[in-house]
Coordinates of N, CA and C in Angstrom, one line a residue:
M1 N 0.8 -1.2 0.0 CA 0.0 0.0 0.0 C 0.9 1.3 0.0
Q2 N 1.9 1.2 0.8 CA 2.8 2.4 0.9 C 3.6 2.6 -0.4
A3 N 4.0 1.4 -1.0 CA 4.7 1.5 -2.3 C 3.8 2.1 -3.3
K4 N 2.5 1.7 -3.3 CA 1.6 2.3 -4.3 C 1.4 3.8 -4.1
H5 N 1.4 4.2 -2.8 CA 1.3 5.6 -2.5 C 2.5 6.4 -3.1
H6 N 3.7 5.8 -2.9 CA 4.9 6.5 -3.4 C 4.9 6.6 -4.9
I7 N 4.4 5.6 -5.6 CA 4.3 5.6 -7.1 C 3.3 6.7 -7.5
Q8 N 2.2 6.7 -6.9 CA 1.2 7.8 -7.2 C 1.8 9.2 -7.0
E9 N 2.5 9.3 -5.9 CA 3.1 10.6 -5.6 C 4.1 11.0 -6.6
S10 N 4.9 10.0 -7.0 CA 6.0 10.3 -8.0 C 5.4 10.7 -9.3
R11 N 4.3 10.0 -9.7 CA 3.6 10.3 -11.0 C 3.0 11.7 -10.9
A12 N 2.5 12.1 -9.8 CA 1.9 13.4 -9.6 C 3.0 14.5 -9.7
Q13 N 4.2 14.2 -9.2 CA 5.3 15.2 -9.3 C 5.7 15.3 -10.7
Q14 N 5.8 14.2 -11.4 CA 6.2 14.2 -12.8 C 5.2 15.0 -13.7
A15 N 4.0 14.8 -13.4 CA 2.9 15.5 -14.2 C 3.0 17.0 -13.9
Q16 N 3.2 17.4 -12.6 CA 3.4 18.8 -12.3 C 4.6 19.4 -12.9
A17 N 5.7 18.6 -12.9 CA 6.9 19.1 -13.5 C 6.7 19.3 -15.0
A18 N 6.0 18.4 -15.7 CA 5.8 18.5 -17.1 C 4.9 19.7 -17.4
R19 N 3.9 20.0 -16.6 CA 3.1 21.2 -16.8 C 3.9 22.5 -16.6
L20 N 4.7 22.5 -15.6 CA 5.6 23.7 -15.3 C 6.5 23.9 -16.5
L21 N 7.1 22.8 -17.0 CA 8.0 22.9 -18.1 C 7.4 23.5 -19.4
L22 N 6.1 23.1 -19.6 CA 5.4 23.7 -20.7 C 5.2 25.2 -20.6
Q23 N 4.8 25.6 -19.3 CA 4.7 27.0 -19.0 C 6.0 27.8 -19.2
A24 N 7.1 27.1 -18.8 CA 8.4 27.7 -18.9 C 8.8 28.0 -20.3
N25 N 8.5 27.0 -21.2 CA 8.8 27.1 -22.6 C 8.0 28.2 -23.2
R26 N 6.7 28.3 -22.8 CA 5.8 29.3 -23.4 C 6.3 30.7 -23.0
A27 N 6.7 30.8 -21.7 CA 7.2 32.1 -21.2 C 8.6 32.5 -21.9
Y28 N 9.4 31.5 -22.1 CA 10.7 31.8 -22.8 C 10.5 32.2 -24.2
G29 N 9.5 31.6 -24.9 CA 9.2 32.0 -26.2 C 8.7 33.5 -26.2
E30 N 7.9 33.9 -25.3 CA 7.4 35.3 -25.2 C 8.6 36.2 -24.9
S31 N 9.6 35.7 -24.1 CA 10.7 36.6 -23.8 C 11.6 36.9 -25.0
N32 N 11.4 36.2 -26.1 CA 12.2 36.4 -27.3 C 11.3 36.9 -28.4
S33 N 10.0 37.3 -28.1 CA 9.1 37.8 -29.1 C 9.3 39.2 -29.4
S34 N 9.5 39.5 -30.7 CA 9.7 40.9 -31.1 C 8.4 41.7 -31.0
G35 N 7.3 41.0 -30.9 CA 6.0 41.7 -30.8 C 5.7 42.3 -29.4
L36 N 6.6 42.0 -28.4 CA 6.4 42.5 -27.1 C 7.4 43.6 -26.8
S37 N 7.1 44.4 -25.8 CA 8.0 45.5 -25.4 C 9.1 44.9 -24.6
H38 N 10.2 45.7 -24.4 CA 11.3 45.2 -23.6 C 10.9 44.8 -22.2
I39 N 10.1 45.6 -21.6 CA 9.7 45.3 -20.2 C 8.9 44.0 -20.2
Q40 N 8.0 43.8 -21.2 CA 7.2 42.6 -21.2 C 8.1 41.3 -21.4
R41 N 9.2 41.5 -22.2 CA 10.1 40.4 -22.5 C 10.9 40.0 -21.2
L42 N 11.3 41.1 -20.5 CA 12.0 40.8 -19.2 C 11.1 40.1 -18.2
Q43 N 9.8 40.5 -18.2 CA 8.9 39.9 -17.3 C 8.6 38.4 -17.6
A44 N 8.6 38.2 -18.9 CA 8.4 36.8 -19.4 C 9.6 35.9 -19.0
R45 N 10.8 36.5 -19.2 CA 12.0 35.8 -18.8 C 12.0 35.4 -17.3
Q46 N 11.6 36.4 -16.5 CA 11.6 36.2 -15.1 C 10.5 35.1 -14.7
E47 N 9.4 35.1 -15.4 CA 8.4 34.1 -15.2 C 8.9 32.7 -15.6
C48 N 9.6 32.7 -16.7 CA 10.2 31.4 -17.1 C 11.2 30.9 -16.0
R49 N 12.0 31.8 -15.5 CA 13.0 31.4 -14.4 C 12.2 30.8 -13.2
V50 N 11.1 31.4 -12.8 CA 10.4 30.9 -11.7 C 9.9 29.5 -11.9
Y51 N 9.3 29.3 -13.1 CA 8.8 28.0 -13.5 C 9.9 26.9 -13.5
L52 N 11.0 27.3 -14.0 CA 12.1 26.3 -14.1 C 12.7 26.0 -12.8
E53 N 12.8 26.9 -11.9 CA 13.2 26.7 -10.5 C 12.3 25.7 -9.8
E54 N 11.0 25.8 -10.1 CA 10.0 24.9 -9.5 C 10.2 23.5 -10.1
V55 N 10.5 23.4 -11.4 CA 10.7 22.1 -12.0 C 11.9 21.5 -11.4
I56 N 13.0 22.2 -11.2 CA 14.2 21.6 -10.7 C 14.1 21.3 -9.2
A57 N 13.2 22.0 -8.5 CA 12.9 21.6 -7.1 C 12.3 20.2 -7.1
L58 N 11.4 19.9 -8.1 CA 10.7 18.7 -8.2 C 11.6 17.6 -8.8
E59 N 12.4 18.0 -9.8 CA 13.2 17.0 -10.5 C 14.6 17.6 -10.7
P60 N 15.5 17.5 -9.8 CA 16.8 18.2 -9.8 C 17.6 17.8 -11.1
N61 N 17.4 16.6 -11.6 CA 18.2 16.2 -12.8 C 17.4 16.3 -14.1
S62 N 16.4 17.2 -14.2 CA 15.7 17.5 -15.4 C 16.6 18.1 -16.4
A63 N 17.1 17.4 -17.4 CA 18.0 17.9 -18.4 C 17.4 19.1 -19.2
I64 N 16.2 19.0 -19.5 CA 15.5 20.1 -20.3 C 15.5 21.3 -19.5
A65 N 15.0 21.2 -18.2 CA 14.9 22.4 -17.3 C 16.3 23.0 -17.1
L66 N 17.3 22.2 -16.8 CA 18.6 22.7 -16.6 C 19.1 23.5 -17.8
G67 N 18.9 22.9 -19.0 CA 19.4 23.6 -20.2 C 18.7 24.9 -20.5
L68 N 17.3 24.9 -20.3 CA 16.6 26.1 -20.6 C 16.9 27.2 -19.6
L69 N 17.2 26.8 -18.3 CA 17.6 27.8 -17.3 C 18.9 28.3 -17.7
G70 N 19.8 27.5 -18.3 CA 21.1 28.0 -18.8 C 20.8 29.1 -19.9
R71 N 19.8 28.9 -20.8 CA 19.5 29.9 -21.8 C 19.1 31.2 -21.1
V72 N 18.3 31.1 -20.1 CA 17.8 32.3 -19.3 C 19.0 33.0 -18.7
E73 N 19.9 32.3 -18.1 CA 21.1 32.9 -17.5 C 21.9 33.6 -18.6
M74 N 22.1 32.9 -19.7 CA 22.9 33.5 -20.8 C 22.2 34.8 -21.3
D75 N 20.9 34.8 -21.4 CA 20.2 36.0 -21.9 C 20.3 37.1 -20.8
D76 N 20.5 36.7 -19.6 CA 20.7 37.7 -18.5 C 22.1 38.1 -18.3
G77 N 23.0 37.6 -19.1 CA 24.4 37.9 -19.1 C 25.2 37.2 -18.0
Q78 N 24.6 36.2 -17.4 CA 25.3 35.4 -16.4 C 25.9 34.2 -17.1
L79 N 27.0 34.4 -17.7 CA 27.6 33.5 -18.6 C 28.2 32.3 -17.9
E80 N 28.8 32.5 -16.7 CA 29.4 31.4 -16.0 C 28.3 30.4 -15.5
N81 N 27.2 31.0 -15.0 CA 26.1 30.2 -14.5 C 25.5 29.4 -15.7
A82 N 25.4 30.0 -16.8 CA 24.9 29.4 -18.0 C 25.7 28.2 -18.4
H83 N 27.1 28.4 -18.4 CA 28.0 27.3 -18.8 C 27.8 26.1 -17.9
D84 N 27.7 26.4 -16.6 CA 27.6 25.3 -15.6 C 26.3 24.5 -15.8
L85 N 25.2 25.3 -16.1 CA 23.9 24.6 -16.3 C 23.9 23.8 -17.6
F86 N 24.5 24.3 -18.7 CA 24.5 23.5 -19.9 C 25.3 22.2 -19.7
N87 N 26.4 22.2 -18.9 CA 27.1 21.0 -18.6 C 26.4 20.1 -17.7
A88 N 25.7 20.7 -16.7 CA 24.9 19.9 -15.8 C 23.8 19.1 -16.6
S89 N 23.2 19.8 -17.6 CA 22.2 19.2 -18.4 C 22.8 18.0 -19.2
L90 N 24.0 18.2 -19.7 CA 24.6 17.1 -20.5 C 25.0 15.9 -19.6
E91 N 25.4 16.3 -18.3 CA 25.6 15.2 -17.4 C 24.4 14.4 -17.1
A92 N 23.2 15.1 -17.0 CA 22.0 14.4 -16.7 C 21.5 13.6 -17.9
Q93 N 21.8 14.1 -19.1 CA 21.4 13.4 -20.4 C 22.4 13.7 -21.4
P94 N 23.4 12.8 -21.6 CA 24.4 13.1 -22.6 C 23.9 13.1 -24.1
D95 N 24.8 13.7 -24.9 CA 24.5 13.7 -26.4 C 23.3 14.4 -26.8
Q96 N 23.0 15.6 -26.1 CA 21.9 16.5 -26.5 C 22.5 17.5 -27.5
A97 N 22.0 17.5 -28.7 CA 22.4 18.5 -29.7 C 22.1 19.9 -29.2
Q98 N 21.0 20.1 -28.5 CA 20.6 21.4 -28.1 C 21.6 22.0 -27.1
Q99 N 22.1 21.1 -26.2 CA 23.0 21.7 -25.2 C 24.4 21.9 -25.8
Y100 N 24.8 21.1 -26.7 CA 26.1 21.4 -27.4 C 26.0 22.7 -28.2
A101 N 24.8 22.9 -28.8 CA 24.6 24.2 -29.6 C 24.6 25.4 -28.6
N102 N 23.9 25.2 -27.4 CA 23.9 26.2 -26.4 C 25.4 26.5 -26.0
L103 N 26.2 25.5 -25.8 CA 27.6 25.8 -25.4 C 28.3 26.5 -26.6
G104 N 27.9 26.2 -27.8 CA 28.5 26.9 -28.9 C 28.2 28.4 -28.9
Y105 N 26.9 28.7 -28.6 CA 26.5 30.1 -28.5 C 27.1 30.8 -27.3
W106 N 27.3 30.0 -26.2 CA 28.0 30.6 -25.1 C 29.4 30.9 -25.5
A107 N 30.1 30.1 -26.2 CA 31.5 30.3 -26.6 C 31.5 31.6 -27.6
L108 N 30.5 31.8 -28.4 CA 30.5 33.0 -29.2 C 30.3 34.2 -28.4
K109 N 29.5 34.1 -27.3 CA 29.3 35.2 -26.4 C 30.6 35.6 -25.7
T110 N 31.4 34.6 -25.4 CA 32.7 34.8 -24.7 C 33.8 35.0 -25.7
E111 N 33.5 35.3 -27.0 CA 34.5 35.6 -28.0 C 35.5 34.5 -28.3
R112 N 35.0 33.3 -28.3 CA 35.9 32.1 -28.6 C 35.3 31.3 -29.8
P113 N 35.4 31.9 -31.0 CA 34.8 31.2 -32.1 C 35.3 29.9 -32.5
A114 N 36.6 29.6 -32.2 CA 37.2 28.3 -32.5 C 36.6 27.2 -31.6
L115 N 36.4 27.6 -30.3 CA 35.7 26.7 -29.4 C 34.3 26.5 -29.7
A116 N 33.6 27.6 -30.2 CA 32.2 27.5 -30.6 C 32.1 26.5 -31.7
E117 N 33.0 26.6 -32.7 CA 32.9 25.7 -33.9 C 33.0 24.3 -33.4
Q118 N 33.8 23.9 -32.4 CA 33.9 22.6 -31.9 C 32.6 22.1 -31.3
H119 N 31.9 23.0 -30.5 CA 30.7 22.7 -29.9 C 29.6 22.5 -30.9
F120 N 29.6 23.3 -32.0 CA 28.5 23.2 -33.0 C 28.7 21.9 -33.8
L121 N 30.0 21.5 -34.0 CA 30.2 20.2 -34.7 C 29.7 19.1 -33.8
Q122 N 29.9 19.2 -32.5 CA 29.4 18.1 -31.6 C 27.9 18.1 -31.7
A123 N 27.2 19.2 -31.8 CA 25.8 19.3 -31.9 C 25.3 18.6 -33.2
L124 N 26.0 18.9 -34.3 CA 25.7 18.3 -35.6 C 26.0 16.8 -35.6
D125 N 26.9 16.4 -34.9 CA 27.2 14.9 -34.8 C 26.0 14.2 -34.2
C126 N 25.3 14.9 -33.2 CA 24.1 14.4 -32.5 C 22.9 14.5 -33.4
D127 N 22.8 15.6 -34.1 CA 21.6 15.9 -35.0 C 22.0 16.7 -36.2
R128 N 22.1 16.0 -37.3 CA 22.6 16.6 -38.6 C 21.6 17.6 -39.1
Q129 N 20.3 17.6 -38.6 CA 19.3 18.5 -39.0 C 19.2 19.7 -38.1
S130 N 20.1 19.9 -37.2 CA 19.9 21.0 -36.3 C 20.3 22.4 -37.0
A131 N 19.3 23.1 -37.3 CA 19.5 24.4 -38.0 C 20.2 25.4 -37.0
A132 N 19.9 25.3 -35.7 CA 20.6 26.2 -34.8 C 22.1 26.0 -34.7
A133 N 22.5 24.7 -34.8 CA 23.9 24.4 -34.8 C 24.5 24.7 -36.1
F134 N 23.8 24.5 -37.2 CA 24.4 24.8 -38.5 C 24.6 26.3 -38.7
C135 N 23.6 27.1 -38.1 CA 23.7 28.6 -38.2 C 24.9 29.0 -37.3
G136 N 25.0 28.4 -36.1 CA 26.1 28.8 -35.2 C 27.4 28.5 -35.8
F137 N 27.5 27.4 -36.5 CA 28.8 27.0 -37.2 C 29.1 28.1 -38.2
A138 N 28.1 28.6 -38.9 CA 28.4 29.7 -39.9 C 28.9 30.9 -39.2
H139 N 28.3 31.3 -38.1 CA 28.7 32.4 -37.3 C 30.2 32.2 -36.9
A140 N 30.5 31.0 -36.4 CA 31.9 30.8 -35.9 C 32.9 30.9 -37.0
K141 N 32.5 30.4 -38.2 CA 33.4 30.5 -39.4 C 33.6 32.0 -39.8
R142 N 32.5 32.7 -39.7 CA 32.6 34.2 -40.1 C 33.5 34.9 -39.1
L143 N 33.3 34.6 -37.8 CA 34.1 35.3 -36.8 C 35.6 35.0 -36.9
Q144 N 35.9 33.8 -37.5 CA 37.3 33.4 -37.7 C 37.9 33.9 -39.1
G145 N 37.1 34.7 -39.8 CA 37.5 35.3 -41.0 C 37.4 34.4 -42.2
Q146 N 36.7 33.2 -42.1 CA 36.5 32.3 -43.2 C 35.1 32.7 -43.9
F147 N 35.1 33.8 -44.5 CA 33.9 34.4 -45.0 C 33.2 33.6 -46.1
D148 N 34.1 33.0 -47.0 CA 33.5 32.2 -48.1 C 32.8 30.9 -47.6
V149 N 33.4 30.3 -46.6 CA 32.7 29.1 -46.0 C 31.4 29.5 -45.3
A150 N 31.5 30.5 -44.5 CA 30.3 31.0 -43.7 C 29.2 31.4 -44.7
Y151 N 29.6 32.1 -45.8 CA 28.6 32.6 -46.8 C 27.8 31.4 -47.3
L152 N 28.5 30.3 -47.7 CA 27.8 29.2 -48.3 C 26.9 28.5 -47.3
H153 N 27.3 28.5 -46.0 CA 26.4 28.0 -45.0 C 25.2 28.8 -44.8
Y154 N 25.3 30.2 -44.8 CA 24.2 31.0 -44.7 C 23.2 30.8 -45.9
R155 N 23.8 30.7 -47.0 CA 23.0 30.4 -48.2 C 22.2 29.1 -48.1
K156 N 22.8 28.1 -47.6 CA 22.1 26.8 -47.4 C 21.0 27.0 -46.4
L157 N 21.2 27.7 -45.3 CA 20.1 28.0 -44.3 C 18.9 28.6 -45.0
L158 N 19.2 29.6 -45.8 CA 18.1 30.3 -46.5 C 17.3 29.4 -47.4
E159 N 18.1 28.5 -48.1 CA 17.5 27.6 -49.0 C 16.6 26.6 -48.3
T160 N 16.9 26.3 -47.0 CA 16.2 25.3 -46.2 C 15.1 26.0 -45.4
G161 N 14.9 27.3 -45.6 CA 13.8 28.0 -44.9 C 14.1 28.7 -43.6
A162 N 15.4 28.6 -43.2 CA 15.8 29.3 -41.9 C 16.1 30.8 -42.2
E163 N 15.0 31.5 -42.5 CA 15.2 32.9 -42.9 C 15.2 33.8 -41.6
W164 N 16.2 33.6 -40.8 CA 16.3 34.4 -39.6 C 17.1 35.7 -39.8
D165 N 16.9 36.7 -39.0 CA 17.6 37.9 -39.2 C 19.1 37.7 -39.1
S166 N 19.5 36.9 -38.1 CA 20.9 36.6 -37.9 C 21.6 36.0 -39.2
V167 N 20.8 35.2 -39.9 CA 21.3 34.6 -41.1 C 21.6 35.7 -42.2
Y168 N 20.6 36.6 -42.4 CA 20.7 37.6 -43.4 C 21.9 38.6 -43.0
S169 N 21.9 39.0 -41.7 CA 23.0 39.9 -41.3 C 24.4 39.3 -41.4
G170 N 24.5 38.0 -41.1 CA 25.7 37.3 -41.2 C 26.2 37.2 -42.7
M171 N 25.2 36.9 -43.6 CA 25.5 36.7 -45.0 C 25.9 38.1 -45.6
L172 N 25.3 39.2 -45.1 CA 25.7 40.5 -45.6 C 27.1 40.8 -45.2
T173 N 27.4 40.5 -44.0 CA 28.8 40.7 -43.5 C 29.8 40.0 -44.3
C174 N 29.5 38.7 -44.6 CA 30.4 37.9 -45.5 C 30.5 38.5 -46.9
A175 N 29.4 38.9 -47.4 CA 29.3 39.4 -48.8 C 30.3 40.6 -49.0
Q176 N 30.4 41.4 -47.9 CA 31.3 42.6 -48.0 C 32.8 42.2 -48.1
H177 N 33.1 40.9 -47.8 CA 34.5 40.5 -47.8 C 34.7 39.5 -49.0
L178 N 33.7 39.3 -49.8 CA 33.9 38.4 -50.9 C 34.4 39.1 -52.2
S179 N 35.2 38.5 -53.0 CA 35.6 39.0 -54.3 C 34.8 38.3 -55.4
V180 N 34.2 39.0 -56.2 CA 33.4 38.4 -57.3 C 34.2 38.5 -58.6
N181 N 34.6 37.3 -59.0 CA 35.5 37.3 -60.2 C 34.9 36.8 -61.5
K182 N 33.6 36.3 -61.4 CA 32.9 35.9 -62.6 C 31.4 36.0 -62.4
A183 N 30.7 36.1 -63.5 CA 29.3 36.2 -63.5 C 28.7 34.9 -62.8
D184 N 27.8 35.1 -61.9 CA 27.3 34.0 -61.1 C 25.8 34.3 -60.8
S185 N 24.9 33.6 -61.4 CA 23.5 33.9 -61.2 C 23.0 33.7 -59.8
R186 N 23.7 32.7 -59.1 CA 23.3 32.5 -57.7 C 23.7 33.6 -56.8
L187 N 24.8 34.2 -57.1 CA 25.2 35.4 -56.3 C 24.2 36.6 -56.6
A188 N 23.8 36.7 -57.8 CA 22.8 37.7 -58.1 C 21.5 37.5 -57.3
L189 N 21.1 36.3 -57.2 CA 19.9 35.9 -56.5 C 20.1 36.2 -55.0
D190 N 21.3 35.9 -54.5 CA 21.6 36.2 -53.1 C 21.5 37.7 -52.8
A191 N 22.1 38.5 -53.8 CA 22.0 40.0 -53.6 C 20.6 40.5 -53.6
I192 N 19.8 39.9 -54.4 CA 18.4 40.3 -54.5 C 17.7 40.0 -53.1
A193 N 18.0 38.8 -52.6 CA 17.4 38.4 -51.3 C 17.8 39.3 -50.2
L194 N 19.1 39.7 -50.2 CA 19.6 40.7 -49.2 C 18.9 42.0 -49.3
L195 N 18.8 42.5 -50.6 CA 18.2 43.8 -50.8 C 16.7 43.9 -50.4
K196 N 16.1 42.7 -50.6 CA 14.6 42.7 -50.3 C 14.4 42.5 -48.8
H197 N 15.4 42.1 -48.0 CA 15.1 41.9 -46.6 C 15.2 43.2 -45.8
E198 N 14.1 43.5 -45.1 CA 14.0 44.8 -44.4 C 14.9 44.8 -43.1
G199 N 15.4 45.9 -42.8 CA 16.2 46.1 -41.6 C 17.7 46.0 -41.9
L200 N 18.1 45.6 -43.1 CA 19.6 45.5 -43.3 C 20.1 46.8 -43.8
P201 N 21.3 47.2 -43.5 CA 21.9 48.5 -44.0 C 22.3 48.3 -45.5
H202 N 21.4 48.5 -46.4 CA 21.6 48.2 -47.8 C 22.7 48.9 -48.4
Q203 N 23.1 50.1 -47.8 CA 24.2 50.8 -48.4 C 25.5 50.0 -48.3
E204 N 25.5 49.1 -47.3 CA 26.8 48.3 -47.1 C 26.9 47.2 -48.1
I205 N 25.9 46.9 -48.9 CA 26.0 45.8 -49.9 C 26.3 46.4 -51.3
G206 N 26.5 47.7 -51.4 CA 26.7 48.3 -52.7 C 27.9 47.8 -53.4
R207 N 29.0 47.5 -52.8 CA 30.2 47.1 -53.5 C 29.9 45.7 -54.0
F208 N 29.3 44.8 -53.2 CA 29.0 43.5 -53.7 C 28.1 43.5 -54.9
V209 N 27.0 44.3 -54.9 CA 26.1 44.3 -56.0 C 26.8 44.9 -57.2
A210 N 27.6 45.9 -57.0 CA 28.3 46.5 -58.1 C 29.3 45.5 -58.8
A211 N 29.9 44.7 -58.0 CA 30.9 43.7 -58.5 C 30.1 42.6 -59.3
I212 N 28.9 42.2 -58.8 CA 28.1 41.3 -59.6 C 27.7 41.9 -60.9
I213 N 27.2 43.1 -60.9 CA 26.8 43.8 -62.2 C 28.0 43.9 -63.1
R214 N 29.2 44.2 -62.6 CA 30.3 44.4 -63.4 C 30.7 43.1 -64.1
Q215 N 30.6 42.0 -63.4 CA 30.9 40.7 -64.0 C 29.8 40.3 -65.0
Q216 N 28.5 40.5 -64.5 CA 27.4 40.1 -65.3 C 27.4 40.7 -66.7
Y217 N 27.8 42.0 -66.8 CA 27.7 42.7 -68.1 C 29.1 43.0 -68.6
D218 N 30.1 42.3 -68.0 CA 31.5 42.5 -68.5 C 31.9 43.9 -68.6
L219 N 31.7 44.7 -67.6 CA 31.9 46.1 -67.7 C 33.4 46.5 -67.6
D220 N 34.2 45.5 -67.3 CA 35.7 45.8 -67.3 C 36.2 45.8 -68.8
N221 N 35.4 45.3 -69.7 CA 35.7 45.2 -71.1 C 35.2 46.5 -71.7
P222 N 36.1 47.4 -72.2 CA 35.7 48.7 -72.8 C 34.8 48.5 -74.0
K223 N 34.7 47.3 -74.6 CA 33.9 47.1 -75.8 C 32.6 46.4 -75.4
A224 N 32.3 46.3 -74.1 CA 31.1 45.6 -73.6 C 29.9 46.4 -74.1
E225 N 28.8 45.6 -74.4 CA 27.6 46.2 -74.8 C 26.5 45.9 -73.8
V226 N 25.9 46.9 -73.3 CA 24.8 46.7 -72.3 C 23.5 47.1 -72.9
F227 N 22.6 46.1 -72.9 CA 21.3 46.4 -73.5 C 20.3 46.8 -72.4
L228 N 19.9 48.0 -72.4 CA 19.1 48.5 -71.3 C 17.8 47.8 -71.2
A229 N 17.2 47.3 -72.3 CA 16.0 46.5 -72.2 C 16.2 45.3 -71.4
A230 N 17.3 44.7 -71.6 CA 17.6 43.4 -70.8 C 17.8 43.8 -69.4
C231 N 18.3 44.9 -69.0 CA 18.6 45.3 -67.6 C 17.2 45.5 -66.9
R232 N 16.2 45.9 -67.7 CA 14.9 46.2 -67.0 C 14.1 45.0 -66.7
T233 N 14.4 43.8 -67.4 CA 13.6 42.6 -67.2 C 14.1 41.8 -66.0

């Protein structure tokens, strides 16, 4: 009878922890919503923290709760706490792509792109489809000055539907460092995508666009003929 009571109590705790975790995830999503004010996002983040602390009180080894609390700490600038929580989550449940990706973004925050690259590769070893890790890998390559590699990764992300602001801004930064040596229709489509995206400093893409046009119409050749009707289509 006593054993049955303990089982029922344990199941009730698990159910409560699961409900709190759902609420924490909802609050964390709101804390990153561009549709809310800064104050509202901060309130949502604090709400998320409270829910997570309740989950951990019920289940101290909840890998998901530990990892999400690490994200909250990182958003609050508590990078050492975040690092400890990501590792605690991995100790509770090894081989989580999400936590390796979190460690990658932590390394980017602490200005260690080479270390970040290692963490993102670990995340991709666990989950080849992790867009967050793939994007982080592109960021790490960009910050190490490997602009061509990073550019191709950003392009792949856009092709797969990950049209995040950080992807566009990263791609634009890389584009400013690329040399365009031949006409390339894919580069032209990239330039159009960048120009169409709102919020980017389009004046900074001028050199890239000019280089594409120069190669497209062979403008370095003094005998080049440019047909204006073709330019308008």
